[in-house]
Short mmCIF file of C-alpha atoms and ligand atoms in Angstrom, two decimals:
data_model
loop_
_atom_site.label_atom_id
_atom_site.label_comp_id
_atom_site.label_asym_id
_atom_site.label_seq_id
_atom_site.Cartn_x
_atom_site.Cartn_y
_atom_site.Cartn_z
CA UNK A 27 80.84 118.00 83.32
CA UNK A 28 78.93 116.83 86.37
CA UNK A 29 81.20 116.45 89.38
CA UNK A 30 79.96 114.34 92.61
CA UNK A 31 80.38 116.24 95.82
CA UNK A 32 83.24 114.68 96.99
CA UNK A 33 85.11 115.25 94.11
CA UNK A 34 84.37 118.89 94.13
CA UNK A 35 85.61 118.77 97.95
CA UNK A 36 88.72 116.40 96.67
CA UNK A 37 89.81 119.35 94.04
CA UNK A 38 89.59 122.19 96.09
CA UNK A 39 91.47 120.46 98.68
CA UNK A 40 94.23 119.27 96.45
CA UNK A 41 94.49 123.25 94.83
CA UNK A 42 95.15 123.86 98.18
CA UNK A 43 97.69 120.65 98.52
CA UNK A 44 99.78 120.97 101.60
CA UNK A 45 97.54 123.69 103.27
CA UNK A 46 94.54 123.44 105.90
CA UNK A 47 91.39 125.05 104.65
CA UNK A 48 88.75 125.12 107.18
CA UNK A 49 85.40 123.14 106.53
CA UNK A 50 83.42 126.62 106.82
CA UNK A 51 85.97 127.73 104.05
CA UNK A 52 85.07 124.48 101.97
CA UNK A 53 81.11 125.11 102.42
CA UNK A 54 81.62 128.27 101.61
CA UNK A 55 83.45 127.95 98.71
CA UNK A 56 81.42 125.17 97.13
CA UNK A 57 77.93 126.14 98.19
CA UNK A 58 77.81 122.93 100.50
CA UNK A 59 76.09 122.22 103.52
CA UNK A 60 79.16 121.50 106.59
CA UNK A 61 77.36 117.90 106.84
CA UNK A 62 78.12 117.50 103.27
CA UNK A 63 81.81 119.13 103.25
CA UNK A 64 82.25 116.55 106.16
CA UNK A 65 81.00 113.19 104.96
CA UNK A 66 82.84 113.73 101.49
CA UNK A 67 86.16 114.14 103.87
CA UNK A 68 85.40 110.94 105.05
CA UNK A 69 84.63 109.18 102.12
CA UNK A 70 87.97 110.69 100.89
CA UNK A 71 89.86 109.36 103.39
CA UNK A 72 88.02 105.55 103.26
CA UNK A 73 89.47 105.54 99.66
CA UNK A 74 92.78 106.45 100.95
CA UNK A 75 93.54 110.12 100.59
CA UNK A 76 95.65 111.13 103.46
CA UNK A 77 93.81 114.65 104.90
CA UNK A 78 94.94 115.69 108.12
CA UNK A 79 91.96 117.27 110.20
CA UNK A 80 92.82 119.74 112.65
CA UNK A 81 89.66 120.93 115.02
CA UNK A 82 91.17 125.10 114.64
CA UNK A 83 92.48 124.58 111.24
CA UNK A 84 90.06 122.24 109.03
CA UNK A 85 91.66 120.08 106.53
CA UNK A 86 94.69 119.65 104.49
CA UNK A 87 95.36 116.95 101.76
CA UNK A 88 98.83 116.13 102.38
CA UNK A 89 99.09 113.68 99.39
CA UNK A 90 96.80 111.99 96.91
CA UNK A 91 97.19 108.81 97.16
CA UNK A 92 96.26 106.65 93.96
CA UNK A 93 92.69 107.90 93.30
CA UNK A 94 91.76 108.24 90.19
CA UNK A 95 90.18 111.48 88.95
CA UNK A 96 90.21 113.82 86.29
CA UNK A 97 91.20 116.60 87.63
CA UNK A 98 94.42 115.17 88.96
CA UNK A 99 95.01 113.88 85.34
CA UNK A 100 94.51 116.88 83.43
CA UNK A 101 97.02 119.09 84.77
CA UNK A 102 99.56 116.26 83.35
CA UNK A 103 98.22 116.45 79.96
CA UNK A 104 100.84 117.77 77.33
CA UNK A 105 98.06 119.03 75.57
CA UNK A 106 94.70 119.63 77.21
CA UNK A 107 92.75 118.49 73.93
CA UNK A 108 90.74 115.78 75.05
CA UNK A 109 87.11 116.72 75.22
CA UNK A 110 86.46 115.09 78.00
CA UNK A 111 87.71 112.48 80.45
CA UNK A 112 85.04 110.91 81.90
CA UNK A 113 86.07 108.78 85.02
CA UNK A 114 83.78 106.53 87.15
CA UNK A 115 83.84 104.39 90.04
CA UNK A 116 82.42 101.03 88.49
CA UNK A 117 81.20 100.29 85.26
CA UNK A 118 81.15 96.90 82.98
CA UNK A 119 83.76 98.06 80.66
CA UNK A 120 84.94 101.46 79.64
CA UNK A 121 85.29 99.80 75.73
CA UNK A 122 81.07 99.18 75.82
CA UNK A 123 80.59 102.25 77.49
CA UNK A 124 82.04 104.27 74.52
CA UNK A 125 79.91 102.01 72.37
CA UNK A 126 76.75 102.81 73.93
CA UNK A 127 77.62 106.80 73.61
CA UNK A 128 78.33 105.79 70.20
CA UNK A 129 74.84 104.14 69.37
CA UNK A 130 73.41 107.45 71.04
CA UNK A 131 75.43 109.71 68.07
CA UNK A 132 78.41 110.54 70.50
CA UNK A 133 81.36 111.07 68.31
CA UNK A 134 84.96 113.01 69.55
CA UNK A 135 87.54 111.96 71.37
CA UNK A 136 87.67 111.89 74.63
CA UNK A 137 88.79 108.98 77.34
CA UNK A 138 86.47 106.91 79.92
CA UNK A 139 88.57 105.42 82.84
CA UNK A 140 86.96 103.13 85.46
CA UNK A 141 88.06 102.47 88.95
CA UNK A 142 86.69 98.96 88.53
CA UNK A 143 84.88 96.75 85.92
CA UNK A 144 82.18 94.29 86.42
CA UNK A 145 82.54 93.01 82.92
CA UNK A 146 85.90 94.09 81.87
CA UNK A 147 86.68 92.62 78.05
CA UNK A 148 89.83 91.13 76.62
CA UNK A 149 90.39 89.77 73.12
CA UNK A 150 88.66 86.66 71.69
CA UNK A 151 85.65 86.76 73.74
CA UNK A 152 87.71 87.03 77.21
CA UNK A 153 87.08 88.34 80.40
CA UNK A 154 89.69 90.82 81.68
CA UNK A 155 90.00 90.32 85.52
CA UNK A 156 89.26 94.21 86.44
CA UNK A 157 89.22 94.94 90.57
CA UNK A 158 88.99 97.99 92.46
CA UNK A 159 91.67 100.39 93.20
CA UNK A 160 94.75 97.77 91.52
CA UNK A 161 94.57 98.41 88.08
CA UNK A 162 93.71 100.99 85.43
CA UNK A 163 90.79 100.32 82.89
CA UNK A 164 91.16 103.42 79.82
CA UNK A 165 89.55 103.79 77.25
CA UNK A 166 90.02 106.48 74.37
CA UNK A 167 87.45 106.90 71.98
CA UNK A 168 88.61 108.61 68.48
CA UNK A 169 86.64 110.47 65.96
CA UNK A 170 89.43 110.66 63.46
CA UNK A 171 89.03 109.94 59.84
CA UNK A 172 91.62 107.05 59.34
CA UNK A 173 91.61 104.93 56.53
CA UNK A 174 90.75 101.32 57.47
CA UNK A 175 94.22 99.90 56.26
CA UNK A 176 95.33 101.77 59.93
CA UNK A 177 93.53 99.40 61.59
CA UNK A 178 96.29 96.85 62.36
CA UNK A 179 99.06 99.94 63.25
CA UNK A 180 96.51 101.92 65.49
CA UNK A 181 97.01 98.26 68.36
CA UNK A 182 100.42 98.47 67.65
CA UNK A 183 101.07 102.54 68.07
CA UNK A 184 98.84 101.92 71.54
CA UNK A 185 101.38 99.01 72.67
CA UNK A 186 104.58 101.29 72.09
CA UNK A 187 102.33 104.71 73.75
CA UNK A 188 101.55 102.15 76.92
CA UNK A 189 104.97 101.00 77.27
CA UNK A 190 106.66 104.55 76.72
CA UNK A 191 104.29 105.27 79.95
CA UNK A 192 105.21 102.74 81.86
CA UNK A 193 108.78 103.60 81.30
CA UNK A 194 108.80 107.04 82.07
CA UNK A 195 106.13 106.76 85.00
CA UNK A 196 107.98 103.82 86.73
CA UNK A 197 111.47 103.32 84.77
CA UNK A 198 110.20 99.65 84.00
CA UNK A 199 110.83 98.25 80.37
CA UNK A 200 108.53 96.06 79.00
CA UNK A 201 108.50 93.38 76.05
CA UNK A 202 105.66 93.33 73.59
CA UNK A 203 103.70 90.01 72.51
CA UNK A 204 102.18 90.29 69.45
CA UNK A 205 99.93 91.90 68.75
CA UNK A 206 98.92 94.14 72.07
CA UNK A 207 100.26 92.23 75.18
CA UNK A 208 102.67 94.11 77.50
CA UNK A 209 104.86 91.73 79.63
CA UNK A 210 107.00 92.46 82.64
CA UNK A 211 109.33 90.04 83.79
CA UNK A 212 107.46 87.15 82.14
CA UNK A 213 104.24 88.57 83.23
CA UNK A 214 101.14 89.56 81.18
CA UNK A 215 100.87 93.24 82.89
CA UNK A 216 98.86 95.18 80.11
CA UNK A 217 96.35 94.13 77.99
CA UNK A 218 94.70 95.78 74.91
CA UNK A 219 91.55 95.70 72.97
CA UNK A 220 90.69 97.94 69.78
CA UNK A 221 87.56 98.29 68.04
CA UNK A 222 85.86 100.23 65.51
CA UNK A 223 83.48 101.45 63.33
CA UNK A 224 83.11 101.83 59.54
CA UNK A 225 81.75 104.67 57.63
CA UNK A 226 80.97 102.46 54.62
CA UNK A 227 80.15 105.71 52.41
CA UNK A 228 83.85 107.17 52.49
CA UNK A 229 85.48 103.62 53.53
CA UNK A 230 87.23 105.25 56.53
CA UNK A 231 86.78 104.62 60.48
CA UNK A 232 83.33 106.09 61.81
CA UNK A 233 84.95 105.66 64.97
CA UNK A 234 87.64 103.54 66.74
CA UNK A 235 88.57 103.06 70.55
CA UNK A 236 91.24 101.52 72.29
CA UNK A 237 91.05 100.07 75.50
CA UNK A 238 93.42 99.16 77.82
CA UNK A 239 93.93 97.46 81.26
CA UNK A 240 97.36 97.76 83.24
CA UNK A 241 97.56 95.96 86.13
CA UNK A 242 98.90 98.49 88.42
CA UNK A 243 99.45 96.71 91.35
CA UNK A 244 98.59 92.48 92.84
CA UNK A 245 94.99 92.40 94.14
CA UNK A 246 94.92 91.23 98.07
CA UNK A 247 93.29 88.65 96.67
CA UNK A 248 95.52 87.89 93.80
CA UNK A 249 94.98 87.50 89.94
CA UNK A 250 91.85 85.32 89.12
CA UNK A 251 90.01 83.95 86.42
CA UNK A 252 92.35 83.80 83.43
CA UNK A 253 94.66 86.09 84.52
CA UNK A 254 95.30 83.74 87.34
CA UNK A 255 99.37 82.15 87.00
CA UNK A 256 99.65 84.71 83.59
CA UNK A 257 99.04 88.54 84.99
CA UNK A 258 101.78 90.47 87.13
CA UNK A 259 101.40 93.78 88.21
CA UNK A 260 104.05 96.79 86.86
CA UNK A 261 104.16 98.31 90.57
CA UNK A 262 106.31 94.59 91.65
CA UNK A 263 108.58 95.51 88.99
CA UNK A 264 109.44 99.01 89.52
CA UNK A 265 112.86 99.50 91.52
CA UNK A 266 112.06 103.15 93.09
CA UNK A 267 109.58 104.62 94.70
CA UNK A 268 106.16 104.43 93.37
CA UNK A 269 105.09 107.93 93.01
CA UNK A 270 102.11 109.38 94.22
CA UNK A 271 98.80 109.68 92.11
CA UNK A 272 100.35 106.55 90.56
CA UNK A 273 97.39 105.54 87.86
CA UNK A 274 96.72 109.41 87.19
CA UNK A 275 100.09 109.65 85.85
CA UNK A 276 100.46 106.52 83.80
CA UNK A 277 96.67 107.24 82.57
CA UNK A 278 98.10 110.90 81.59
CA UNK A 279 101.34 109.45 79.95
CA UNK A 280 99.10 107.23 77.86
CA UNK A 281 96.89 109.60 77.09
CA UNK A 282 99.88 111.91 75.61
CA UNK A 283 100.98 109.55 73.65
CA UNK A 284 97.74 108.23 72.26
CA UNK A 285 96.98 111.78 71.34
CA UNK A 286 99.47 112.15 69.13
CA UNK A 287 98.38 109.19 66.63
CA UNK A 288 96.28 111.11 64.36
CA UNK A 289 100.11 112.52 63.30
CA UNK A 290 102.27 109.77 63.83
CA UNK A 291 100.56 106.83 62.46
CA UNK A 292 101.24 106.71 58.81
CA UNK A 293 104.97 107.82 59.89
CA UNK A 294 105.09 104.42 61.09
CA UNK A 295 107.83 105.59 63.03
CA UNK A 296 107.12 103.99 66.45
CA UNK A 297 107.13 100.64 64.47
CA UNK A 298 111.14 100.41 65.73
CA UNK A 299 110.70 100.48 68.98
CA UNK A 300 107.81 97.62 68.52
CA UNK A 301 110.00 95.65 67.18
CA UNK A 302 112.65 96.35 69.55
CA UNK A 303 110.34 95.26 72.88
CA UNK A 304 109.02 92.59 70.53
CA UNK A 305 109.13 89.07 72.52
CA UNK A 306 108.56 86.70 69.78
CA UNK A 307 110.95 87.94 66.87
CA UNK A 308 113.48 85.04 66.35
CA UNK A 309 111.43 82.91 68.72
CA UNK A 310 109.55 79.28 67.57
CA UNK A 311 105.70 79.94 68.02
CA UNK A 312 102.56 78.56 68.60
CA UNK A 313 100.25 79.87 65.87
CA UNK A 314 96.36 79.93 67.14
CA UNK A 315 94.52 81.73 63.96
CA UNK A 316 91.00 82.91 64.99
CA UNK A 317 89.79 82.91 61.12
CA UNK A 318 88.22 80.23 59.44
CA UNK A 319 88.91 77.57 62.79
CA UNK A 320 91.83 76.48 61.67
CA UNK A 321 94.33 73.81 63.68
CA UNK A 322 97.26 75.59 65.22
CA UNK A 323 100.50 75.41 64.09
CA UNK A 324 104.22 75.60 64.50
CA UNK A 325 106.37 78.22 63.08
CA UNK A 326 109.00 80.80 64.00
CA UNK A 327 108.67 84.80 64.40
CA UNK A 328 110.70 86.10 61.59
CA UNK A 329 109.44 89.52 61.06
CA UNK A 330 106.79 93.11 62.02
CA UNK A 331 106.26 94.30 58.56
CA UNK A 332 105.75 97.78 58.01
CA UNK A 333 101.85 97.07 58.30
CA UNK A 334 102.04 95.82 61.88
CA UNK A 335 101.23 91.93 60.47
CA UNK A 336 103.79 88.97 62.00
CA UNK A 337 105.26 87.35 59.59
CA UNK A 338 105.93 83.75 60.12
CA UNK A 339 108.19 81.30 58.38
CA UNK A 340 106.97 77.60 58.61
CA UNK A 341 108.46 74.00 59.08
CA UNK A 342 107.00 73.67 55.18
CA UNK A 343 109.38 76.42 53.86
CA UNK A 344 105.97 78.58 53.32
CA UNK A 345 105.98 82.57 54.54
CA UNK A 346 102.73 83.84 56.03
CA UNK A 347 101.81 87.22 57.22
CA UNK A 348 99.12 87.32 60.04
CA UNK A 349 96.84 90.27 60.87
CA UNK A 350 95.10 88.35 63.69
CA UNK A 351 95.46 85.33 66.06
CA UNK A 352 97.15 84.09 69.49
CA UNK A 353 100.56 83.12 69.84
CA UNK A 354 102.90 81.82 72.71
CA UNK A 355 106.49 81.38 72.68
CA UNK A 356 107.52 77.50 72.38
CA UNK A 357 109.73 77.28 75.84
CA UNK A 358 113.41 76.52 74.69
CA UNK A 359 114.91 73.27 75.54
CA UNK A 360 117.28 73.61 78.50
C1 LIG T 401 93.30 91.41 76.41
O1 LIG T 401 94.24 91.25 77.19
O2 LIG T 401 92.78 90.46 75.81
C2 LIG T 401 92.77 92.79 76.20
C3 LIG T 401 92.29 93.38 77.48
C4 LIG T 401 91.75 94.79 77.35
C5 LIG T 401 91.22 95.29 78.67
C6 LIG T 401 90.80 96.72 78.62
S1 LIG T 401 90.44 97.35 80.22
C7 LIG T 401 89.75 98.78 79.53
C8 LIG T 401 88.95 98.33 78.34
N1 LIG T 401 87.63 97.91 78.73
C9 LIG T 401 87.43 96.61 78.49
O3 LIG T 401 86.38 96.01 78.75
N2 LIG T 401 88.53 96.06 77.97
C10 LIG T 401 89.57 97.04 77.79
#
């Protein structure tokens, strides 16, 4: 793993969290030159670590703010068994980044966060409005030989893993929109996009990723694009304290729990909870199917069937069972 100098600098300082370490020590320590030990510092602290500096003493990280980084995650792995967790500053989207290791032979699994994205994807084609420092853009990449029936439970396990995180990490609940929108007090605050590959020989995944976006907190600017009026952010609808290393600890949570699919998935346990958070079940819908361009349609939420699929009950008395599509939730009449 190739670490940049300041986050060699940044993990030294936070094993020493609390305590000064002088910027000979530092140099020292990481074969660095004092220029080097120095302008990492103040990167470090542009990006909002708080380090004291004390001209006898050196410095001492006193917290670490919401950085993201992998080795602040790891230590909050259950497990550490993901090969690697690769974590950048900016990139177009973690999802196509896992592609393109995947066209060069890369298989595993392992997770690629990004601190921004310039081309962040959502579902049907969309953009996903991804800023810097607000939000938290993961993707996990599995190598695991699932058979392609899976495919519509593996969205559905990652909904219920997000919103476990988001639960534990900041005590929020949030309702599920079929199939892989998290909502938050009316507010679209996690969005998630699967893929995947198929081995056509054995008729099982090559590969599969899931990628997800959590709006962590409002950008100064606001939500734009399409997420402008829809998106919220889960930080306005936590009641505590936000913690510190905020998006290394959800990313962590999530990471636990999407590392324990391979096992759970057929159990098809989590499916209860899905349907618990579910926002639609009961509800009159909006049908928008992406197959075949057909008209939307009315129709009310009856059912999650034990393969993940909505079932819908029409006007006409007929019973369908969608894999794919849009919905919204016909507003009631007050
Ligand atoms: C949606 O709401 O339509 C799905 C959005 C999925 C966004 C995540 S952010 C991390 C990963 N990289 C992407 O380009 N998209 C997903």
């Amino acid at each position: 793993m190739c670490q940049t100098t300041k986050e060699k600098v940044f993990a030294l300082l936070q094993r020493n969290l609390g305590t000064f370490i002088s910027g000979e020590e530092i140099a020292k320590q990481l074969s660095l030159s004092r220029t080097a030990v120095w302008k990492a510092i103040a990167q470090l602290k542009e990006e909002g670590c708080s380090i004291d500096a004390a001209a006898s003493r050196g410095y001492c990280l006193k917290k670490c703010g919401d950085r993201l980084s992998a080795e602040l995650i790891r230590p909050l792995l259950q497990q550490d068994n993901w090969e690697e967790l690769v974590v950048l500053d900016e990139v177009d989207s973690t999802n196509l980044y896992v592609k393109r290791q995947a066209s060069k032979g890369r298989r595993g699994n392992y997770a690629v966060l990004a601190d921004c994205q310039t081309g962040g994807r959502g579902r049907m084609g969309r953009a996903f409005f991804s800023p810097p420092g607000v939000g938290l853009y993961l993707t996990a990449a599995f190598s695991l030989p699932l058979a392609l029936h899976n495919a519509g439970l593996i969205t559905v396990y990652a909904s219920v893993a997000v919103a476990g995180a988001l639960q534990k990490v900041l005590g929020i609940e949030c309702d599920i929109k079929w199939v892989n929108d998290l909502y938050c007090g009316g507010k679209k605050v996690c969005g998630i996009l699967t893929e995947g590959a198929m081995d056509f020989e054995s008729g099982r995944f090559d590969y599969f990723l899931i990628g997800i976006g959590v709006n962590i907190r409002t950008p100064p600017g606001g939500f734009a694009g399409n997420a402008r009026g829809i998106a919220g952010a889960v930080c306005d609808f936590a009641a505590g304290e936000i913690p510190d290393m905020l998006r290394c600890r959800i990313a962590a949570e999530i990471l636990n729990g999407l590392r324990r699919l391979e096992n759970e998935i057929e159990g098809r346990a989590y499916l209860a909870e899905y349907r618990r958070r579910s926002m639609l079940l009961g509800k009159k819908i909006t049908v928008y199917p992406i197959v075949g361009g057909s008209e939307s349609y009315e129709a009310e939420a009856v059912e999650i069937d034990d393969d993940g699929r909505l079932i819908v009950s029409c006007p006409d008395g007929s019973v369908k069972a969608l894999n794919s599509g849009e919905v919204s939730v016909k507003p009631t009449a007050s």
